[in-house]
């Protein structure tokens, strides 16, 4: 069905009026002023509250994903052999329910592939269910396909419905590795907490591996196809920003961009590299208090496949 190239979130001030001896007033006023200051939350506390909000309320959000891979080599190579590239884009909406944690996405999938001097484009309506174990997909609402969600080499690049929650979990789970560094920081506005993570090629290897986990199955599959001439992939950069509402702790917006490269070398010594770019944007549209369930008709008639993208 799909071509081969085809988942964040008020403290009350106490006013104390005092009268009496000026010395006592001065001392007590200072204490009261301290009590009036709202407690400064840590990044861990803000993220934890955001996760609690999602767990209690579910979510509905608008998403946009982009994945591109492009083989870049010597000019002579491209003049003779052409270009080799693939692009996946998805624009649509995702609903998330809690207990059980299920997802439903609906939107449009755009694909483009270039092999040599031939270019192919496609635009397909897309519907996806994810029940935590399996993904069900369709481009016409009638014919459905199903696959094991843990066994898809490109599930990290598009358009896994659980991706926003997955990246929120990554952000929370890795804080201990870099909370004393300057790679992650939180700023406050009147209305929100803004958490930003920036990593580059010199980042801690554990952090690199965590954020390459989405691309790794896909890169590994490509290395297998290329053969022994594929070198170890390199992390280039990662930027992730999440805006969390200051009152309700709803994760309002999230942006994510990851870049990596896979060096390759042909038998004749010609060197090239495959550049990967993965972007994701999510804008929360409110709660989703209902339950999402995969229709029984979809479950019963979905065709089992190994790759529905």
PDB file of N, CA and C in Angstrom, residues 1-3 6 127-130 134-148 294 297-299 301-309:
ATOM      1  N   UNK A   1       0.833  -1.206   0.000  1.00  0.00           N
ATOM      2  CA  UNK A   1       0.000   0.000   0.000  1.00  0.00           C
ATOM      3  C   UNK A   1       0.852   1.235   0.000  1.00  0.00           C
ATOM      4  N   UNK A   2       1.762   1.286   0.888  1.00  0.00           N
ATOM      5  CA  UNK A   2       2.659   2.434   0.915  1.00  0.00           C
ATOM      6  C   UNK A   2       3.972   2.013   0.309  1.00  0.00           C
ATOM      7  N   UNK A   3       4.715   2.999  -0.159  1.00  0.00           N
ATOM      8  CA  UNK A   3       6.032   2.692  -0.706  1.00  0.00           C
ATOM      9  C   UNK A   3       6.988   2.384   0.421  1.00  0.00           C
ATOM     10  N   UNK A   6       7.964   4.586   2.744  1.00  0.00           N
ATOM     11  CA  UNK A   6       6.951   4.851   3.736  1.00  0.00           C
ATOM     12  C   UNK A   6       7.067   3.703   4.730  1.00  0.00           C
ATOM     13  N   UNK A 127      -4.768   6.781   7.491  1.00  0.00           N
ATOM     14  CA  UNK A 127      -5.383   6.548   8.785  1.00  0.00           C
ATOM     15  C   UNK A 127      -4.564   5.509   9.521  1.00  0.00           C
ATOM     16  N   UNK A 128      -4.309   5.773  10.804  1.00  0.00           N
ATOM     17  CA  UNK A 128      -3.476   4.868  11.586  1.00  0.00           C
ATOM     18  C   UNK A 128      -4.047   4.680  12.988  1.00  0.00           C
ATOM     19  N   UNK A 129      -4.086   3.451  13.444  1.00  0.00           N
ATOM     20  CA  UNK A 129      -4.362   3.118  14.838  1.00  0.00           C
ATOM     21  C   UNK A 129      -3.110   2.501  15.440  1.00  0.00           C
ATOM     22  N   UNK A 130      -2.879   2.773  16.730  1.00  0.00           N
ATOM     23  CA  UNK A 130      -1.780   2.121  17.444  1.00  0.00           C
ATOM     24  C   UNK A 130      -2.280   1.770  18.843  1.00  0.00           C
ATOM     25  N   UNK A 134       0.301  -3.165  18.245  1.00  0.00           N
ATOM     26  CA  UNK A 134       0.228  -3.261  16.788  1.00  0.00           C
ATOM     27  C   UNK A 134      -0.158  -1.916  16.182  1.00  0.00           C
ATOM     28  N   UNK A 135       0.254  -1.711  14.941  1.00  0.00           N
ATOM     29  CA  UNK A 135      -0.140  -0.549  14.158  1.00  0.00           C
ATOM     30  C   UNK A 135      -1.022  -1.037  13.009  1.00  0.00           C
ATOM     31  N   UNK A 136      -2.153  -0.344  12.810  1.00  0.00           N
ATOM     32  CA  UNK A 136      -3.058  -0.646  11.711  1.00  0.00           C
ATOM     33  C   UNK A 136      -3.108   0.577  10.800  1.00  0.00           C
ATOM     34  N   UNK A 137      -2.938   0.384   9.494  1.00  0.00           N
ATOM     35  CA  UNK A 137      -2.909   1.511   8.574  1.00  0.00           C
ATOM     36  C   UNK A 137      -3.758   1.289   7.348  1.00  0.00           C
ATOM     37  N   UNK A 138      -4.301   2.390   6.815  1.00  0.00           N
ATOM     38  CA  UNK A 138      -5.104   2.319   5.598  1.00  0.00           C
ATOM     39  C   UNK A 138      -5.002   3.633   4.842  1.00  0.00           C
ATOM     40  N   UNK A 139      -5.116   3.565   3.526  1.00  0.00           N
ATOM     41  CA  UNK A 139      -5.143   4.788   2.727  1.00  0.00           C
ATOM     42  C   UNK A 139      -6.497   5.012   2.076  1.00  0.00           C
ATOM     43  N   UNK A 140      -7.452   4.143   2.329  1.00  0.00           N
ATOM     44  CA  UNK A 140      -8.785   4.358   1.768  1.00  0.00           C
ATOM     45  C   UNK A 140      -9.900   4.103   2.791  1.00  0.00           C
ATOM     46  N   UNK A 141      -9.537   3.695   4.005  1.00  0.00           N
ATOM     47  CA  UNK A 141     -10.533   3.447   5.035  1.00  0.00           C
ATOM     48  C   UNK A 141     -11.210   2.105   4.927  1.00  0.00           C
ATOM     49  N   UNK A 142     -10.918   1.366   3.867  1.00  0.00           N
ATOM     50  CA  UNK A 142     -11.530   0.054   3.668  1.00  0.00           C
ATOM     51  C   UNK A 142     -10.511  -1.074   3.802  1.00  0.00           C
ATOM     52  N   UNK A 143      -9.448  -0.956   3.070  1.00  0.00           N
ATOM     53  CA  UNK A 143      -8.420  -1.984   3.118  1.00  0.00           C
ATOM     54  C   UNK A 143      -7.382  -1.619   4.172  1.00  0.00           C
ATOM     55  N   UNK A 144      -7.238  -2.471   5.179  1.00  0.00           N
ATOM     56  CA  UNK A 144      -6.336  -2.206   6.287  1.00  0.00           C
ATOM     57  C   UNK A 144      -5.204  -3.212   6.315  1.00  0.00           C
ATOM     58  N   UNK A 145      -4.077  -2.748   6.787  1.00  0.00           N
ATOM     59  CA  UNK A 145      -2.927  -3.612   7.001  1.00  0.00           C
ATOM     60  C   UNK A 145      -2.469  -3.489   8.445  1.00  0.00           C
ATOM     61  N   UNK A 146      -1.868  -4.534   8.977  1.00  0.00           N
ATOM     62  CA  UNK A 146      -1.477  -4.577  10.373  1.00  0.00           C
ATOM     63  C   UNK A 146      -0.070  -5.139  10.504  1.00  0.00           C
ATOM     64  N   UNK A 147       0.656  -4.617  11.479  1.00  0.00           N
ATOM     65  CA  UNK A 147       1.997  -5.140  11.716  1.00  0.00           C
ATOM     66  C   UNK A 147       2.387  -4.973  13.179  1.00  0.00           C
ATOM     67  N   UNK A 148       3.358  -5.772  13.593  1.00  0.00           N
ATOM     68  CA  UNK A 148       3.933  -5.681  14.925  1.00  0.00           C
ATOM     69  C   UNK A 148       4.625  -4.337  15.049  1.00  0.00           C
ATOM     70  N   UNK A 294      -9.407   0.210  18.430  1.00  0.00           N
ATOM     71  CA  UNK A 294      -9.336  -0.273  17.055  1.00  0.00           C
ATOM     72  C   UNK A 294     -10.637  -1.017  16.756  1.00  0.00           C
ATOM     73  N   UNK A 297     -13.842  -4.708  13.180  1.00  0.00           N
ATOM     74  CA  UNK A 297     -13.794  -5.027  11.757  1.00  0.00           C
ATOM     75  C   UNK A 297     -12.389  -4.831  11.199  1.00  0.00           C
ATOM     76  N   UNK A 298     -11.693  -3.775  11.681  1.00  0.00           N
ATOM     77  CA  UNK A 298     -10.309  -3.542  11.256  1.00  0.00           C
ATOM     78  C   UNK A 298      -9.411  -4.665  11.752  1.00  0.00           C
ATOM     79  N   UNK A 299      -9.559  -5.034  13.020  1.00  0.00           N
ATOM     80  CA  UNK A 299      -8.742  -6.108  13.581  1.00  0.00           C
ATOM     81  C   UNK A 299      -8.946  -7.419  12.827  1.00  0.00           C
ATOM     82  N   UNK A 301     -10.065  -7.994   9.755  1.00  0.00           N
ATOM     83  CA  UNK A 301      -9.818  -8.066   8.323  1.00  0.00           C
ATOM     84  C   UNK A 301      -8.496  -7.450   7.872  1.00  0.00           C
ATOM     85  N   UNK A 302      -7.736  -6.914   8.804  1.00  0.00           N
ATOM     86  CA  UNK A 302      -6.449  -6.307   8.418  1.00  0.00           C
ATOM     87  C   UNK A 302      -5.485  -7.396   7.932  1.00  0.00           C
ATOM     88  N   UNK A 303      -4.813  -7.104   6.855  1.00  0.00           N
ATOM     89  CA  UNK A 303      -3.823  -8.027   6.299  1.00  0.00           C
ATOM     90  C   UNK A 303      -2.498  -7.886   7.024  1.00  0.00           C
ATOM     91  N   UNK A 304      -1.952  -8.984   7.464  1.00  0.00           N
ATOM     92  CA  UNK A 304      -0.671  -8.975   8.171  1.00  0.00           C
ATOM     93  C   UNK A 304       0.458  -8.693   7.209  1.00  0.00           C
ATOM     94  N   UNK A 305       1.268  -7.661   7.536  1.00  0.00           N
ATOM     95  CA  UNK A 305       2.418  -7.307   6.706  1.00  0.00           C
ATOM     96  C   UNK A 305       3.610  -7.061   7.611  1.00  0.00           C
ATOM     97  N   UNK A 306       4.793  -6.959   7.024  1.00  0.00           N
ATOM     98  CA  UNK A 306       5.992  -6.684   7.802  1.00  0.00           C
ATOM     99  C   UNK A 306       6.370  -5.213   7.770  1.00  0.00           C
ATOM    100  N   UNK A 307       5.767  -4.458   6.850  1.00  0.00           N
ATOM    101  CA  UNK A 307       6.089  -3.033   6.717  1.00  0.00           C
ATOM    102  C   UNK A 307       4.943  -2.331   6.031  1.00  0.00           C
ATOM    103  N   UNK A 308       4.173  -1.505   6.778  1.00  0.00           N
ATOM    104  CA  UNK A 308       3.022  -0.849   6.164  1.00  0.00           C
ATOM    105  C   UNK A 308       3.329   0.541   5.650  1.00  0.00           C
ATOM    106  N   UNK A 309       4.564   1.032   5.823  1.00  0.00           N
ATOM    107  CA  UNK A 309       4.854   2.384   5.370  1.00  0.00           C
ATOM    108  C   UNK A 309       5.159   2.361   3.889  1.00  0.00           C
TER     109      UNK A 309
END
